[in-house]
XYZ file of C-alpha atoms in Angstrom:
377
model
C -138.941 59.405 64.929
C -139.610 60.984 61.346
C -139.033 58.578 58.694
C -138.007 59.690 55.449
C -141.344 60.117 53.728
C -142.332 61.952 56.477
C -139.478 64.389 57.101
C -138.465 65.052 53.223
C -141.816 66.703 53.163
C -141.694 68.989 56.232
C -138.165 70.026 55.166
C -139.113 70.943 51.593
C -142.274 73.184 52.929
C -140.315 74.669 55.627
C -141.839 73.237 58.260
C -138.746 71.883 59.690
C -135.309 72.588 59.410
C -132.500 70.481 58.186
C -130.603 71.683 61.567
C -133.187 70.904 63.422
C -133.458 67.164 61.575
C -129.765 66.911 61.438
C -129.439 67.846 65.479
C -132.005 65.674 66.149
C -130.263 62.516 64.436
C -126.618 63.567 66.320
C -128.524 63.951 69.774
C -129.773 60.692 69.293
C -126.448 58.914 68.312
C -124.970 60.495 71.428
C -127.418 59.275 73.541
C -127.135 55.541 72.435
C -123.856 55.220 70.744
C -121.888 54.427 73.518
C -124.670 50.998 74.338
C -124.898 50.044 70.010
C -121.249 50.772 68.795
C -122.664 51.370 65.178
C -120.044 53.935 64.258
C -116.925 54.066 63.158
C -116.723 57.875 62.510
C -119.036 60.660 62.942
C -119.166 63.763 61.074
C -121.031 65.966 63.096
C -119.293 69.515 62.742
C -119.253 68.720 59.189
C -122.709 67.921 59.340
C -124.355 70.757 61.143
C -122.319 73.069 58.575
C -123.787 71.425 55.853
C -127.735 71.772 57.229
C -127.201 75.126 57.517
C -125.736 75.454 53.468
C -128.818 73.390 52.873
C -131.657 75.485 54.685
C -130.298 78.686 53.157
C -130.389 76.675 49.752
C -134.260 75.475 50.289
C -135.495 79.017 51.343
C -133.789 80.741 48.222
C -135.897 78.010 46.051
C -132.842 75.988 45.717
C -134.548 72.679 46.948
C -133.264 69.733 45.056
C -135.572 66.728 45.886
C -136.476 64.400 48.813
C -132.508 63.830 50.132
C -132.014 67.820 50.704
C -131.232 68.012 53.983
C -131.843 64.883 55.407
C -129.851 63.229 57.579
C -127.908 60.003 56.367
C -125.402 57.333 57.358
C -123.327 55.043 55.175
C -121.395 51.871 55.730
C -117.445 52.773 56.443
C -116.640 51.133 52.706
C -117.609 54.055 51.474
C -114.634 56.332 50.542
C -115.120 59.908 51.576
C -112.991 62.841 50.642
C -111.001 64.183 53.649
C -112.738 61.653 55.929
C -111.243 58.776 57.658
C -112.240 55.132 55.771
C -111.651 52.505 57.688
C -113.722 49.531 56.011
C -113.341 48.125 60.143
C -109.855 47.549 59.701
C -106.681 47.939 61.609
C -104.897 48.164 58.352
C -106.546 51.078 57.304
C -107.275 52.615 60.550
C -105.792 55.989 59.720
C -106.927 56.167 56.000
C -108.116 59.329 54.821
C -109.114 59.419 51.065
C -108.803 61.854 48.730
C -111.773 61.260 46.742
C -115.734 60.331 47.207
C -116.940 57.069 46.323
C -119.668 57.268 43.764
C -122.297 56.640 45.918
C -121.486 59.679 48.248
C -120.827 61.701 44.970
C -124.622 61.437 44.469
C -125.953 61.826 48.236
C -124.129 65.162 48.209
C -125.190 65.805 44.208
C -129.049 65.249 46.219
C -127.864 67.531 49.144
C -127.961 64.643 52.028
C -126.014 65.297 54.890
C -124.187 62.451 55.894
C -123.454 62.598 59.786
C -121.517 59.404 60.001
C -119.700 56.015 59.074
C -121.074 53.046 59.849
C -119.396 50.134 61.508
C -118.881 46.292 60.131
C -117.366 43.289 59.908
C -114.360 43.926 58.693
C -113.787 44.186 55.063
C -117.196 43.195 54.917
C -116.376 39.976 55.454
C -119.339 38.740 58.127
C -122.507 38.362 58.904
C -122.355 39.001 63.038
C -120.779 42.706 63.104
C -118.807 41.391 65.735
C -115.909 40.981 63.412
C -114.978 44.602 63.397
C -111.253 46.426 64.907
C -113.379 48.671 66.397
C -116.088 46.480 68.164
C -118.717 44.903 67.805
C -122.220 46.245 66.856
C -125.544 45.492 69.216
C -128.687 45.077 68.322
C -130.807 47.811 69.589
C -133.832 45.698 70.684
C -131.439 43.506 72.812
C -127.914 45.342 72.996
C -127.065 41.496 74.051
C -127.844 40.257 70.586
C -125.935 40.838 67.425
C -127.005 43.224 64.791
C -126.348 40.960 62.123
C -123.573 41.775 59.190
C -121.804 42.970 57.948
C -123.403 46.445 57.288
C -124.906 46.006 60.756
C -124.152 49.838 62.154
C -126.085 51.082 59.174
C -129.084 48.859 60.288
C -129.290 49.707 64.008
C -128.611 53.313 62.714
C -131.799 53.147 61.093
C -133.800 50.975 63.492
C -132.295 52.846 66.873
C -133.696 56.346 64.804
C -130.564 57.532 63.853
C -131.523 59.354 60.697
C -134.354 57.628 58.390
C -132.242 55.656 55.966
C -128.275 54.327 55.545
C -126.589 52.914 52.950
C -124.452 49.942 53.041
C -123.124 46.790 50.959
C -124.365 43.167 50.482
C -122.146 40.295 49.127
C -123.800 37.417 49.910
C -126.446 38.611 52.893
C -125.072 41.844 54.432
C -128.150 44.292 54.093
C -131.290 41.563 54.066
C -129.705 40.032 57.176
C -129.031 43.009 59.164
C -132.349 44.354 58.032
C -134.205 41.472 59.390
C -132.506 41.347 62.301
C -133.129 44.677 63.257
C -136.622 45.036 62.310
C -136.440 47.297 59.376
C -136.396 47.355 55.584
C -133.005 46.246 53.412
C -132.956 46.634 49.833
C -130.524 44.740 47.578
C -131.087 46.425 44.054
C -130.559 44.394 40.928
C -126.852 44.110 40.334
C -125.252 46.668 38.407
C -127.995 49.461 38.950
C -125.831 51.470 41.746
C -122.191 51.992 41.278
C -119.666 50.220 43.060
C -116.792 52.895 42.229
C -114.893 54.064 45.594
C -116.269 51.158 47.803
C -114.480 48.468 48.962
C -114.963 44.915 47.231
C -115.612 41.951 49.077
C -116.353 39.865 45.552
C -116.500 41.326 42.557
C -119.317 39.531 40.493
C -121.518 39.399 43.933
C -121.051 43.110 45.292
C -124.386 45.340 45.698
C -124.723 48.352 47.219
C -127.899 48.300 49.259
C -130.248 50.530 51.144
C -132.178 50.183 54.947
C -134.979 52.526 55.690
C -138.095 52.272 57.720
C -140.633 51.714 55.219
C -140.399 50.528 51.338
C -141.548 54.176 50.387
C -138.388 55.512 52.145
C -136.264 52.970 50.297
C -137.506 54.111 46.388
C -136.909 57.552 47.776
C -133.096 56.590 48.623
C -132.667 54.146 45.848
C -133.509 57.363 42.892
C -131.016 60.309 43.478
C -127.991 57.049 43.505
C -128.579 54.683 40.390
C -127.299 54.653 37.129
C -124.423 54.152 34.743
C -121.041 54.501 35.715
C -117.947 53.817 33.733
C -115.477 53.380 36.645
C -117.598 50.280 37.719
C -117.227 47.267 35.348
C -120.592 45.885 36.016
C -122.259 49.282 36.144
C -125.496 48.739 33.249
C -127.090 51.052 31.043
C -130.750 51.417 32.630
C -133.797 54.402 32.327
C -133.782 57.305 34.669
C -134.650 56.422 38.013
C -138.700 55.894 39.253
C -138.690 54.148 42.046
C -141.130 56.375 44.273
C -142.558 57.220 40.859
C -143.746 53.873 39.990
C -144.548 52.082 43.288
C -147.866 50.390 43.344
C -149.716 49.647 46.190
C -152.657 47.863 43.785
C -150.940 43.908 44.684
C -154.258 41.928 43.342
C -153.805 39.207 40.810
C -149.700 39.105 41.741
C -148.723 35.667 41.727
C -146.186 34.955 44.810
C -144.095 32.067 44.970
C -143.038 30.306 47.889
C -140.412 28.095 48.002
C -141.303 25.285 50.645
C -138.267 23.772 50.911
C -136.388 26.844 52.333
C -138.989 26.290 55.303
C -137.851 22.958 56.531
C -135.535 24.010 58.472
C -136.348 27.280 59.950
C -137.379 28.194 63.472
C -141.023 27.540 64.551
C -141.103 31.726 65.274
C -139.797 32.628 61.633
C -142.064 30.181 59.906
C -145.135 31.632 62.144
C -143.755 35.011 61.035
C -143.601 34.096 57.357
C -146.913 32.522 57.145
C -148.518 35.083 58.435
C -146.920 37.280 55.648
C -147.991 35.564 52.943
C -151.430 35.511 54.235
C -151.650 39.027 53.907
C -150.511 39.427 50.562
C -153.175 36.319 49.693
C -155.769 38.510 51.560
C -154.799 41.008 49.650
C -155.590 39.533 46.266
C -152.458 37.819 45.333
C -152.263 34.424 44.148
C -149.796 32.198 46.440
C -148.332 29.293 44.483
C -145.992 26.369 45.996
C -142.451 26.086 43.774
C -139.923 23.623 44.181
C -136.970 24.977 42.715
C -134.431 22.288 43.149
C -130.931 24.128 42.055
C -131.420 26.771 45.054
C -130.694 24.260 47.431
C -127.042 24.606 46.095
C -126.801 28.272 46.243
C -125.342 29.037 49.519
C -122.462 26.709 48.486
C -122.010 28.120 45.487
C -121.951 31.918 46.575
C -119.724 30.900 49.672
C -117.203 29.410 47.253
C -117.462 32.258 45.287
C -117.172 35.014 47.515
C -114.115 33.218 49.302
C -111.953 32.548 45.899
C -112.719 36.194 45.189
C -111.804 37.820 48.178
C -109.024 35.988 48.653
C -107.431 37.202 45.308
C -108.279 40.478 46.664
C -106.477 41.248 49.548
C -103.749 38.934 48.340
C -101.266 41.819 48.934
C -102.032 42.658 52.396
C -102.673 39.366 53.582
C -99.157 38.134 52.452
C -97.606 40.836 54.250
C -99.859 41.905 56.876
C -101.922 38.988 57.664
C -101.352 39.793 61.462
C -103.210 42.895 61.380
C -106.477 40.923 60.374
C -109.219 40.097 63.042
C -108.532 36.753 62.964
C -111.850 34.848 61.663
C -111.581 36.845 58.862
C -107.751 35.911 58.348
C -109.070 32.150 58.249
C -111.639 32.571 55.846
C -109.103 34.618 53.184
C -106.597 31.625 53.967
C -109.408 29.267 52.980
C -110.306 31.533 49.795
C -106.571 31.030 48.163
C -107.460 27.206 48.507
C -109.669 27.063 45.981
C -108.878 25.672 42.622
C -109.433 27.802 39.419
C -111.350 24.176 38.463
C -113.396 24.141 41.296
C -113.843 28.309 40.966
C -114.875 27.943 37.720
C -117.052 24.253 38.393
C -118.852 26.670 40.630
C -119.664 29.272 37.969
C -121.157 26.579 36.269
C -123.512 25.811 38.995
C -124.030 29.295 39.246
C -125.535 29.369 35.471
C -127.631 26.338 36.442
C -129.039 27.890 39.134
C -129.724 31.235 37.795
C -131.760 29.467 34.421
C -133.764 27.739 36.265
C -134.840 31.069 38.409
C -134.877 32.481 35.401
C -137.765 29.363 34.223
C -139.364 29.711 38.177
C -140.283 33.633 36.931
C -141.907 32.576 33.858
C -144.489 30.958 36.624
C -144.691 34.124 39.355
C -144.000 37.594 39.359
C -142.694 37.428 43.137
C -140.678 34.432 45.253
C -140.725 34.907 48.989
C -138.915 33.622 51.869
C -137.878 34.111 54.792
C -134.620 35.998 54.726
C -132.720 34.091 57.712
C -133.832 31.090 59.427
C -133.407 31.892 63.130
């Protein structure tokens, strides 16, 4: 029941064990897995080994920062050395790397313990995890309601307390979703700021890698040991060392919050309740709340949709020509739909997309913040 802010500290003073944290978070995904379905793979020999490596580490003086020792999950797009990647597919069912992705080069670089793979819509292509060759995920509020997608195991991970924070991937709404869905923090970083190297790609100028956690605090703790530049990723950028934790402010007086009314008109009665009640908080907390109207945003969805599809169509090209079979089959649809797209209406799109990032761009000369509800039911 530890979240990370929490537990990093008991494990650095010795108060607690990374055993005991690590056999805490596998008794826990035994007891529920079999009602949530949120893994693919779990590492739990593996595991255990590795809390034991790190507790010898921490009492020699060894202790490397708030991730030693902790117990973590990631989404199966990560690529893992020696363990089976799946990335919910039948095609790669059987896949066992040889190499780490770069994002699990740096959780082990931190000394987390990762005690399993997540599962997801397949690909990453969803928003339901229900789109997975393993099975679907539940939500673990309601085991009759999705999870949300597609990193969707990572989130009920992390909301079911299966370890205090996961890592998964976001092309269009795969952490924020999930997150919200399952009652817990998501984090989708500026793009560029965490590596993409080793993961799979759904779209290549909309892929994140993102972060869920139990409080913000956790996330900034997550989000340090795995930024920065990275050569193998094309859209990796040149940034400061990490200060996440460092640098988070609880002092929110004088902020000025936008909110974007027309993203409201069509949510349900309970979100809107939900939402309003947020931003009274943040006005009772001294932050100015200030209507926008941001016309071009109303064209967004479209034009990430059309984006994502043309781009994930071109690629899994390969295997869809010769093993389109082996797809679950929404996903097979929405790939067939991705190779219809024109390069003139891919690139008509991109222009769109410059349209509508200016005039963000002109909405934060106003606000420091925009908020909205991140799904509408």
């Amino acid at each position: 029941e530890l979240n990370l802010t929490e537990l990093y500290k008991l494990l650095a003073t010795r108060e607690l064990s990374s055993s005991e944290a690590v056999n805490a978070a596998l008794n826990r995904l035994e007891l529920l897995e079999g009602k949530l379905n949120a893994f693919i793979t779990v590492t739990g020999e593996q595991a255990i080994a590795e809390a034991k490596k790190a507790d010898d580490e921490i009492a020699r003086g060894g202790y490397r920062g708030p991730l030693h020792g902790v117990p973590v999950t990631i989404k199966d797009l990560f690529a893992t050395a020696r363990v089976r990647t799946t990335a919910g597919s039948k095609i790669l069912a059987d896949w066992i790397p040889e190499t780490d992705s770069a994002v699990v080069e740096r959780l082990r670089a931190a000394g987390a313990i990762i005690i399993g793979k997540t599962n997801l819509d397949e690909f990453g292509h969803g928003g339901t995890s229900t789109l997975s060759h393993f099975g679907p995920v539940h939500n673990p509020w309601n085991i009759d309601h999705i999870a949300g997608g597609s990193s969707g195991g990572s989130a009920a991970a992390v909301a079911a307390g299966i370890g205090p924070l996961a890592y998964g991937t976001e092309t269009g709404s795969s952490v924020r979703r999930p997150a919200s869905y399952c009652g817990i923090v998501g984090y989708k970083p500026t793009f560029g700021i965490i590596s993409r190297a080793g993961s799979f790609r759904g779209a290549w100028s909309q892929d994140h890698v993102g972060l869920f956690a139990r409080s913000v605090k956790d996330i900034t703790l997550g989000l340090d040991p795995v930024t920065g530049f990275d050569a193998r990723d094309p859209a990796s950028v040149h940034q400061e060392t990490a200060a996440y934790t460092a640098r988070l402010d609880a002092n929110v007086k004088q902020l000025k919050i936008g909110v974007l009314r027309r993203f409201l008109e069509d949510v349900n009665h309970e979100v809107a309740q939900a939402f309003e009640t947020a931003v009274k908080v943040f006005a009772d907390a001294g932050c100015e709340i200030v209507d926008l109207d941001v016309p071009e945003v109303s064209y967004a969805a479209m034009t990430s949709m059309m984006t994502s599809s043309a781009e994930s169509a071109g690629i899994n090209r390969r295997w869809f020509r010769e093993r389109h079979q082996d797809f679950v089959p929404h996903v097979s649809r929405g790939i067939a739909v991705g190779m219809t797209i024109t390069a003139s209406e891919y690139l008509t799109v991109q222009r769109a997309r410059h349209r509508i990032r200016e005039a963000l761009r002109t909405a934060y000369e106003r606000v420091d913040i925009i908020a909205s509800p991140t799904t509408a039911r």
